[in-house]
XYZ file of C-alpha atoms in Angstrom:
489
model
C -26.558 -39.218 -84.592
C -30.141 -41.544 -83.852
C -27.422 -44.578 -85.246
C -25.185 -43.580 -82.977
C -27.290 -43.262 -79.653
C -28.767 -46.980 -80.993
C -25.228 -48.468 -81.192
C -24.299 -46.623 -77.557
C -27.475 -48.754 -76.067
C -26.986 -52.210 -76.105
C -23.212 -51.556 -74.754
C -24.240 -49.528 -72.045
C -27.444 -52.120 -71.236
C -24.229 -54.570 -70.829
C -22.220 -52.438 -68.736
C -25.360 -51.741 -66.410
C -25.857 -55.668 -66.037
C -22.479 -56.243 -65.598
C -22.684 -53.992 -62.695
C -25.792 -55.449 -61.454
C -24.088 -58.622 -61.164
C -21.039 -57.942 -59.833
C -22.951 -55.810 -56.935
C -24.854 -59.053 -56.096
C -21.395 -61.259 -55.928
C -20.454 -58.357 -53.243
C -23.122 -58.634 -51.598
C -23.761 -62.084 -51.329
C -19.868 -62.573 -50.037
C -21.067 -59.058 -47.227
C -23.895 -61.382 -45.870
C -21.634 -64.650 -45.808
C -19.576 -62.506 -43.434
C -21.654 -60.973 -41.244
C -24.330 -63.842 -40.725
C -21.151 -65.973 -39.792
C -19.694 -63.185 -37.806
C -22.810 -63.035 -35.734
C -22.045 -66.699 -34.914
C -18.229 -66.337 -34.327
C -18.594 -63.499 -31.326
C -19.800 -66.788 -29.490
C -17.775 -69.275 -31.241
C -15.834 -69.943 -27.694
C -19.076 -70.731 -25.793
C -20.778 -72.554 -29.451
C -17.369 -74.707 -29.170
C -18.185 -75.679 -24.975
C -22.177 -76.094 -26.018
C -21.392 -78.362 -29.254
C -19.723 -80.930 -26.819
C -21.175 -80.704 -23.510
C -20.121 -83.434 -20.688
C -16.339 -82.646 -20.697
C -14.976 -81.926 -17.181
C -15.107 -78.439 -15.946
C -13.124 -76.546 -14.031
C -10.698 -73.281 -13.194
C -8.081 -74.444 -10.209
C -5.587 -76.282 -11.157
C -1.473 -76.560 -10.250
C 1.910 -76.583 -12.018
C 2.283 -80.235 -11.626
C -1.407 -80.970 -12.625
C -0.285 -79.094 -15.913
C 3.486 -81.032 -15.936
C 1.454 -84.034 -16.041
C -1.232 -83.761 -18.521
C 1.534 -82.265 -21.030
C 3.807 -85.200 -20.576
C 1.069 -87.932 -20.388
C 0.227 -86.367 -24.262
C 3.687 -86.397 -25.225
C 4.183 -89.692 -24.627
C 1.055 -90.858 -26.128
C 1.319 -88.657 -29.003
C 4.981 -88.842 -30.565
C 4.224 -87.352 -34.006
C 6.258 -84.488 -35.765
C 4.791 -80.870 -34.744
C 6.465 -77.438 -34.305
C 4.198 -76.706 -31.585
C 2.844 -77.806 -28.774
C -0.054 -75.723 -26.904
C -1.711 -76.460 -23.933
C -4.797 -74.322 -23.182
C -5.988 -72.799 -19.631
C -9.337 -72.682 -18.761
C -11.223 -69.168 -19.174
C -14.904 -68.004 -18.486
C -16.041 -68.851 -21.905
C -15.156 -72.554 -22.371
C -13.513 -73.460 -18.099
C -11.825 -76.320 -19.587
C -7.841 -77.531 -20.363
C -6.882 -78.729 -23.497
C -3.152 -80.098 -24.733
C -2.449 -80.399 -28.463
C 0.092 -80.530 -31.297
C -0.729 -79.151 -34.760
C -2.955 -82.314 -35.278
C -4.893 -83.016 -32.260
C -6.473 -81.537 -29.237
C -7.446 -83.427 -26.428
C -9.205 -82.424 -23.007
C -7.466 -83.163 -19.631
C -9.808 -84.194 -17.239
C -10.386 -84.076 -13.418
C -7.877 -86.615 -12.410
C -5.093 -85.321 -14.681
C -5.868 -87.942 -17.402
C -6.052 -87.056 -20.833
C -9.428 -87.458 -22.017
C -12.015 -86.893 -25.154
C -10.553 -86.048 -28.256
C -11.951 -82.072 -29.161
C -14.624 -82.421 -31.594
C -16.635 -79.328 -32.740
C -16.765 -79.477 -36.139
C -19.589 -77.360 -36.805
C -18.437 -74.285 -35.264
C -15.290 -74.770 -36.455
C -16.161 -74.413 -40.186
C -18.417 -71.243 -39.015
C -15.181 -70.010 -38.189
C -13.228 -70.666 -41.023
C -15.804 -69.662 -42.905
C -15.942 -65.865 -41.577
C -12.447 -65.612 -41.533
C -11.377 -66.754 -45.074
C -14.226 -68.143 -47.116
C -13.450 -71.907 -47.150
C -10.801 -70.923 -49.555
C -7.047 -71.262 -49.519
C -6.071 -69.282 -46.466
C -3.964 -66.512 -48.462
C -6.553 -65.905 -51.074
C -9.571 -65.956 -48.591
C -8.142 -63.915 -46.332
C -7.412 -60.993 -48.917
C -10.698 -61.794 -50.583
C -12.397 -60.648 -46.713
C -10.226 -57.764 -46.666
C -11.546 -56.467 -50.001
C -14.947 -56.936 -49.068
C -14.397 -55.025 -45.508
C -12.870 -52.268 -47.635
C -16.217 -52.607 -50.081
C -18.149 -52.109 -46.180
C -16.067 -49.325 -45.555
C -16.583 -47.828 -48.567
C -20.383 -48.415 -48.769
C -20.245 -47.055 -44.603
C -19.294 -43.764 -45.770
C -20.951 -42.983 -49.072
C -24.169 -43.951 -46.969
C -23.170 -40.905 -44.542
C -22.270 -38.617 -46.722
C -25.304 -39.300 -48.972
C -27.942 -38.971 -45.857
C -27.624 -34.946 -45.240
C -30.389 -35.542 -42.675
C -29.019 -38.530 -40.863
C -30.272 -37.069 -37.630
C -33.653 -36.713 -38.607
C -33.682 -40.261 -40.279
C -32.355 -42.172 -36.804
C -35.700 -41.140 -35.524
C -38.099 -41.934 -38.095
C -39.722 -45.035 -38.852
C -42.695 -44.390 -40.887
C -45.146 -47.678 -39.233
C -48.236 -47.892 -41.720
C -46.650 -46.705 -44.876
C -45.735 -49.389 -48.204
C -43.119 -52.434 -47.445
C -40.443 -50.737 -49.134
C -40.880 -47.260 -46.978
C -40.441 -49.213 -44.138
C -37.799 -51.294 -45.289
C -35.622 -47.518 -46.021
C -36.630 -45.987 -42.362
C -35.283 -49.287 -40.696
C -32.339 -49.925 -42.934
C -31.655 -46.078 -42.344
C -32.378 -46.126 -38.567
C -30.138 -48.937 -37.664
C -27.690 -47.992 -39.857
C -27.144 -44.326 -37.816
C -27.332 -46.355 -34.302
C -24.656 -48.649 -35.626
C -22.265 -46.048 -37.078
C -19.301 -46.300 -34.535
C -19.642 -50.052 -34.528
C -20.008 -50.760 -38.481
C -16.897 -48.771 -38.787
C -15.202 -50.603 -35.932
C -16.215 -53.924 -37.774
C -14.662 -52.476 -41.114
C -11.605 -51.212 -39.963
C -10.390 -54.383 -37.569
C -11.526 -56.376 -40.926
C -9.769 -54.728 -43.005
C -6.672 -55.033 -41.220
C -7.123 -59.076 -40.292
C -7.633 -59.303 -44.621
C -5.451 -56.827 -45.637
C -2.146 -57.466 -43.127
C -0.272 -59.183 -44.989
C -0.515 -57.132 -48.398
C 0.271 -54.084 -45.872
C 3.596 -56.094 -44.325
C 4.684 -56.480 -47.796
C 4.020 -53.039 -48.542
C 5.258 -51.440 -45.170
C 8.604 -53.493 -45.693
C 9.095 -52.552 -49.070
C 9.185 -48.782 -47.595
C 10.443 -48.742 -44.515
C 12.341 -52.312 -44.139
C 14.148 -53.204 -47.171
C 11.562 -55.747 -47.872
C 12.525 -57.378 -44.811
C 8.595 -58.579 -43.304
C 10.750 -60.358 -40.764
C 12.102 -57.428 -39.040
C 8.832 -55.869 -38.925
C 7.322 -58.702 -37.070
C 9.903 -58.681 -34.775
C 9.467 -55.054 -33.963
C 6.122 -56.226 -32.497
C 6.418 -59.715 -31.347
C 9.751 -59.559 -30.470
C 12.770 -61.749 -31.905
C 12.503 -65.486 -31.419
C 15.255 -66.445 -28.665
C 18.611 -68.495 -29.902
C 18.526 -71.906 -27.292
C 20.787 -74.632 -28.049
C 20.736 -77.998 -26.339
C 17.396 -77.919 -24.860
C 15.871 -81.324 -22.885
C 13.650 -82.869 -25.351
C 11.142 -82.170 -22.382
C 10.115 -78.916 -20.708
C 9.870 -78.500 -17.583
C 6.125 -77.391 -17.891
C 5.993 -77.074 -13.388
C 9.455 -75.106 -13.519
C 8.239 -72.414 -16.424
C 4.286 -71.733 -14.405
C 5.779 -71.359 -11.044
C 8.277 -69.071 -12.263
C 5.784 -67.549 -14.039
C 3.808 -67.059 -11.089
C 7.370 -65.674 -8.817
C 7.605 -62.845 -11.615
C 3.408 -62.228 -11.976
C 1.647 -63.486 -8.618
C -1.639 -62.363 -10.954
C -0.818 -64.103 -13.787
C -3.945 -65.404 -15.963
C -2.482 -67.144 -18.510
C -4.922 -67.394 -21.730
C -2.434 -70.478 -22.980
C 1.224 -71.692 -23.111
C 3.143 -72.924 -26.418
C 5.974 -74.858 -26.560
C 8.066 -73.504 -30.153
C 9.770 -75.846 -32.055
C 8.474 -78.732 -29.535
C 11.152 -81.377 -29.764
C 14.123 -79.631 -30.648
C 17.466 -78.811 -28.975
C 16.008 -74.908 -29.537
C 12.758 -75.191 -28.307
C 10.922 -72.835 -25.816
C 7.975 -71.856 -24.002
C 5.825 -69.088 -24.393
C 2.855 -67.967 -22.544
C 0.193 -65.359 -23.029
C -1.158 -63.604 -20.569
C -4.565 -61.877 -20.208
C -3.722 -58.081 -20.199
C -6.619 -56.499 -17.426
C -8.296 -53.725 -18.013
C -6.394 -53.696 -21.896
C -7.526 -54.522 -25.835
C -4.559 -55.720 -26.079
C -5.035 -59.374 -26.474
C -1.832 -60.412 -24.645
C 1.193 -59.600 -22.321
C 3.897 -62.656 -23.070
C 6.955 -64.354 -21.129
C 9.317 -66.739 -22.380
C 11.100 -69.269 -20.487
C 13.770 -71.872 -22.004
C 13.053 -75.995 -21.830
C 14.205 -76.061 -17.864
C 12.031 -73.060 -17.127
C 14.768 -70.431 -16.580
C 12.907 -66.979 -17.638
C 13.976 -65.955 -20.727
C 12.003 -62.564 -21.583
C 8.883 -60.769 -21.618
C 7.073 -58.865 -24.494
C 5.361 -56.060 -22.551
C 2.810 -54.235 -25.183
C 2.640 -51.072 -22.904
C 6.063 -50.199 -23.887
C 5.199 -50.596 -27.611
C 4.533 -47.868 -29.829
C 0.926 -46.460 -29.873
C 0.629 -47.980 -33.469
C 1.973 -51.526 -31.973
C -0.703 -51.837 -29.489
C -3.680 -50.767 -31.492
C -3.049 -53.526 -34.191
C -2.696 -55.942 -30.941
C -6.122 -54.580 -29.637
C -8.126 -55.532 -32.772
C -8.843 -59.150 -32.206
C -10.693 -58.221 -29.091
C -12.244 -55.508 -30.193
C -13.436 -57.307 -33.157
C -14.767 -60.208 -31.061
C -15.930 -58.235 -28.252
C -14.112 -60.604 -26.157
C -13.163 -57.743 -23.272
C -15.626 -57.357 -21.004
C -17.774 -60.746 -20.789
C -20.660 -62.686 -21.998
C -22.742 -59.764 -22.175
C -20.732 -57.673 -24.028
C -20.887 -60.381 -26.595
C -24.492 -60.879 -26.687
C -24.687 -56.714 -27.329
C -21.560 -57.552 -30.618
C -24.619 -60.466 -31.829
C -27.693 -57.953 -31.848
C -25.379 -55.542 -33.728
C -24.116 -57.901 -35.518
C -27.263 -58.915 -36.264
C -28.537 -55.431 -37.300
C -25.581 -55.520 -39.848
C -26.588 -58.338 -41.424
C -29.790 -57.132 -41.989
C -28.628 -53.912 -43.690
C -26.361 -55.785 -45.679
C -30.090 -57.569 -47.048
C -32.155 -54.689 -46.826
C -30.030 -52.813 -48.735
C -29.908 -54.947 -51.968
C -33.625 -55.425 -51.658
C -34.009 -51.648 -51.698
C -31.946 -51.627 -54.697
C -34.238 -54.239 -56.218
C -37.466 -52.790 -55.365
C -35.763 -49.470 -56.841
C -34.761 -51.030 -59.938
C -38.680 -51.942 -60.929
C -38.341 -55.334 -62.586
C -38.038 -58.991 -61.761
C -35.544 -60.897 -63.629
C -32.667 -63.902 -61.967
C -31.240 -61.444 -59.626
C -33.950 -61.428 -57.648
C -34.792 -64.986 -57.882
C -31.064 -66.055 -56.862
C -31.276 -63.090 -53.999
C -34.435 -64.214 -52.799
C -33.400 -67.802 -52.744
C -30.255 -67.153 -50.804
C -30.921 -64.816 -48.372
C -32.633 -67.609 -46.683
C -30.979 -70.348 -48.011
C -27.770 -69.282 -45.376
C -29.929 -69.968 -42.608
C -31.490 -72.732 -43.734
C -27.818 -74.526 -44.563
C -26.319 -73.393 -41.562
C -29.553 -75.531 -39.435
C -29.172 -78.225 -41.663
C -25.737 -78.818 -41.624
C -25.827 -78.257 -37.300
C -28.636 -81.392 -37.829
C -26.692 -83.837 -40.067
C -23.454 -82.883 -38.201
C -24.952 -83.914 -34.929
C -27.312 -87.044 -36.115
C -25.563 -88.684 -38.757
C -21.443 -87.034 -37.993
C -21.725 -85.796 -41.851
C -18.734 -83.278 -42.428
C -19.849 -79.359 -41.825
C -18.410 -78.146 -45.069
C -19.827 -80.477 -47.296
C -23.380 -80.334 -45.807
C -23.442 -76.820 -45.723
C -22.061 -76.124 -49.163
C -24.304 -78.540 -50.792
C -27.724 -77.232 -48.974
C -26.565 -73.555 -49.548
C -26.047 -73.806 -53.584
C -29.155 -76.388 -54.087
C -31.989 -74.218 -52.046
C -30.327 -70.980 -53.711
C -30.532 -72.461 -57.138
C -34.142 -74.163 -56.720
C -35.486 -70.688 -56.250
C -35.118 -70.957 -60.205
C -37.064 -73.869 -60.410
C -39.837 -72.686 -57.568
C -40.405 -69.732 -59.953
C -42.239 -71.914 -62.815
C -44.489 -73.255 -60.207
C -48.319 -71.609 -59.685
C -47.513 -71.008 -56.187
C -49.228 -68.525 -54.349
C -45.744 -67.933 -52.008
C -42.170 -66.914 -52.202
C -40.014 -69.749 -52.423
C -38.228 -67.796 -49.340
C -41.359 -68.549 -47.228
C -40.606 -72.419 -47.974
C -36.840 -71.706 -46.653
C -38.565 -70.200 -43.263
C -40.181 -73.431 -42.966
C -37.828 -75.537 -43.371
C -34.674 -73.539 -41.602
C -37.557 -73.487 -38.412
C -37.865 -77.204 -38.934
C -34.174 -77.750 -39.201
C -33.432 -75.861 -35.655
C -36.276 -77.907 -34.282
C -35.494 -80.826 -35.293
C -31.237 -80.578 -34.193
C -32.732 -79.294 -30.941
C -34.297 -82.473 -30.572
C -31.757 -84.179 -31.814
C -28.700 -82.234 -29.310
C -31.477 -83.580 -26.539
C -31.804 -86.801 -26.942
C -28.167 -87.345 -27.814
C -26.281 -85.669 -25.064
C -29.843 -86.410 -22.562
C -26.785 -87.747 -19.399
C -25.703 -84.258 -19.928
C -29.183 -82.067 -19.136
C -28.291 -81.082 -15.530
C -25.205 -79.395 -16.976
C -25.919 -75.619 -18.160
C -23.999 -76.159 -21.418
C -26.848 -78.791 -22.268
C -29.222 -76.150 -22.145
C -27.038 -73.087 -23.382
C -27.099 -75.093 -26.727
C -30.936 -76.053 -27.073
C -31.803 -72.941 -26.630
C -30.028 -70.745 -29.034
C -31.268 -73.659 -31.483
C -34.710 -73.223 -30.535
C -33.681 -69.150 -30.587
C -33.018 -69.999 -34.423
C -36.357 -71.653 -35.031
C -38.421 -69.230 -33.288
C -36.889 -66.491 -35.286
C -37.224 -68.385 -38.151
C -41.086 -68.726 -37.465
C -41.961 -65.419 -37.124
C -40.530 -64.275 -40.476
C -42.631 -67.147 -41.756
C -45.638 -66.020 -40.502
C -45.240 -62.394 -42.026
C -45.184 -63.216 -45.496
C -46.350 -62.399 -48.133
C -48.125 -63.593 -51.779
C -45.536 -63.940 -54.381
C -47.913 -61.646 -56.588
C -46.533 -57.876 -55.758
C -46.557 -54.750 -57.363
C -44.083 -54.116 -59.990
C -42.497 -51.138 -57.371
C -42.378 -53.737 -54.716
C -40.527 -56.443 -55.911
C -37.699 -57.593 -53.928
C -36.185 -61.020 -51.518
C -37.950 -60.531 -48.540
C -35.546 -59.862 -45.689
């Protein structure tokens, strides 16, 4: 039996650092999300503040519009399905026409002017929504790892019996880790209806398309096509369109059938073609539902309207999720209330494997490569902001490359006699880094600083470095007890 237990051991040593390791590579893919979700509420306004100086404004006519869209076309004669041009909204007040390769602003005059450029939000973007990887397999990967929130969400409530009690205590004066369990506990009970709103919505943006295929299957012969239709609507049959659109024609009829119209954009299917047609989407007041949309043909001649309140219950709450994922319903302060929960999600999401790691009472590379990339995010997102702005280095690459080398050197920091966590040198330098693209913003965009976008910009950069500061001034020697070890949130 003794032979037995010993030959039992080493398999189920394996089996309990296998599952060490694969909770880290869920964990580390939970805080890619949520730091970059925290970014995305405002990626709108991040996208206005990244290129200040473009012309500003919310009145505008049907011919101003005619005009911009067929001074593009004419400059821009390249192959594209679509065609989109963009209205201007609270959150970024400006116009934009594009094809499925370039966007350009359309300035006071009706001219087309400066190319869009915001790279860096852009890849904060893609980043939340699929990973930087291939669209289909990053956006299923996401969905997974909202399920794994979901999941984790409520084995948390059903393991706290005294969740009450805990939202109220925070035990001030007591060891690191005690604290770290009352906080993580406490804002995890405040957050409840929104972490589950966060799960849900991102479950469905990851998981749609394995549901469609599913759904179909069932209920639609396999047909995904007819289930899409039963919420979009069908795409119209046209035949012998103008190879132009009469842009003025389509908004002023617009405007006969809804006098309060507030279109969020117009797209022009199959732009080109004898079928093509326009479509606009409307902001639906007082709704979720992200839009109310009419259809016109190429001369402007109404063609139909998809109106969500006569959709099935089930219809309009998938269309409310983008909104209520975004918080983009109820204006800029609603969205600064999604980034401080957001924010207090992404600091479970860190608290909780460092009470895991203080729990499991030894040091080995999980908590080196923890430590090192809890602030290594940060600290790549700042640097790649800098070298994006100073030098026009690509987003991806800069931020890839500083992420993987200052998680990795927390290997190397760890030979070193140094007195400090390697995460205190990542506070340093991820303050530095928002300092120093503050700076930079400044002095390159300095003919923009009587605009409010100037300063919208510099400041949540200098936000960045002051938080950044003040975690660097709390910590602590790299020498801890062997119940305290952990990657200091």
């Amino acid at each position: 039996m003794p032979e037995h237990k010993n030959s039992d051991r080493p398999l189920s040593q394996r089996s309990l650092d296998a599952h060490s390791w694969i909770g880290l590579f869920a964990a580390t893919f939970l805080y890619l999300l949520c730091f970059s979700g925290v970014l995305t509420v405002i990626g709108q306004e991040m996208e206005r503040w990244e290129q200040p100086g473009i012309d500003e404004f919310n009145d505008y006519s049907p011919t101003f519009i005619d005009q911009a869209y067929r001074r593009f076309v004419e400059t821009h004669t390249e192959d594209t399905e679509h065609i989109h041009i963009v209205f201007p909204r609270d959150a970024i007040p400006r116009i934009v026409v594009e094809n499925d390769h370039q966007a350009f602003f359309v300035n006071h005059d009706g001219s087309l002017g400066a190319k869009e450029h915001a790279p860096w939000i852009k890849m904060v973007i893609d980043l939340h929504k699929h990973l930087h990887l291939p669209s289909t397999i990053g956006t299923l990967l996401t969905g997974l790892i909202a399920a794994l929130l979901l999941a984790l969400i409520v084995s948390g409530v059903l393991a706290h019996k005294t969740m009450v009690k805990e939202a109220f205590r925070l035990r001030l004066g007591r060891s690191k880790l005690t604290q770290s369990i009352d906080l993580h506990n406490r804002l995890s009970v405040w957050g409840l209806p929104f972490h589950i709103m966060i799960a849900l919505t991102s479950c469905y943006f990851g998981l749609v398309g394995l549901l469609l295929t599913l759904a179909a299957g069932f209920f639609h012969g396999g047909d995904q096509r007819h289930m899409i239709e039963q919420v979009f609507g069908s795409e119209p049959e046209l035949f012998k369109q103008a190879p132009l659109v009469d842009v003025k024609a389509s908004i002023e009829n617009l405007r006969s059938l809804k006098p309060d119209a507030k279109p969020i954009f117009m797209t022009i299917h199959e732009a080109g073609s004898e079928n093509q047609f326009v479509e606009f989407y409307l902001m639906k007041d007082q709704r979720l539902i992200y839009s109310e949309n009419f259809r016109f043909d190429a001369a402007g001649n109404f063609i139909g309207q998809t109106d969500p309140d006569q959709l099935p219950i089930g219809s309009q709450v998938l269309l409310s999720t983008y909104r209520l994922h975004f918080g983009d319903f109820a204006g800029f302060t609603l969205k600064l209330l999604y980034v401080l929960l957001g924010s207090a999600l992404t600091y479970i999401a860190i608290s909780g494997v460092n009470i895991w790691l203080n729990k499991r009472r030894k040091e080995d590379l999980i908590n080196i490569l923890w430590g090192g990339f809890v602030w290594a995010l940060p600290a790549a997102f700042a640097l790649s902001f800098l070298l994006s702005q100073i030098l026009n280095v690509n987003p991806y690459w800069s931020f890839w490359s500083a992420l993987l080398t200052a998680s990795l050197a927390g290997v190397a920091w760890k030979t070193h006699n140094s007195p400090y966590e390697f995460s205190t040198v990542l506070k340093i330098m991820t303050t530095m880094f928002c300092f120093a693209a503050a700076l930079s913003y400044a002095i390159k965009y300095s003919e923009h600083s009587i605009r409010g976008d100037f300063w919208s910009m510099i400041t949540v950069l200098m936000i960045g470095a002051l938080i950044s500061f003040i975690a660097y001034t709390k910590h602590v020697p790299r020498q801890q007890s062997s119940t305290e070890v952990s990657a200091e949130p």
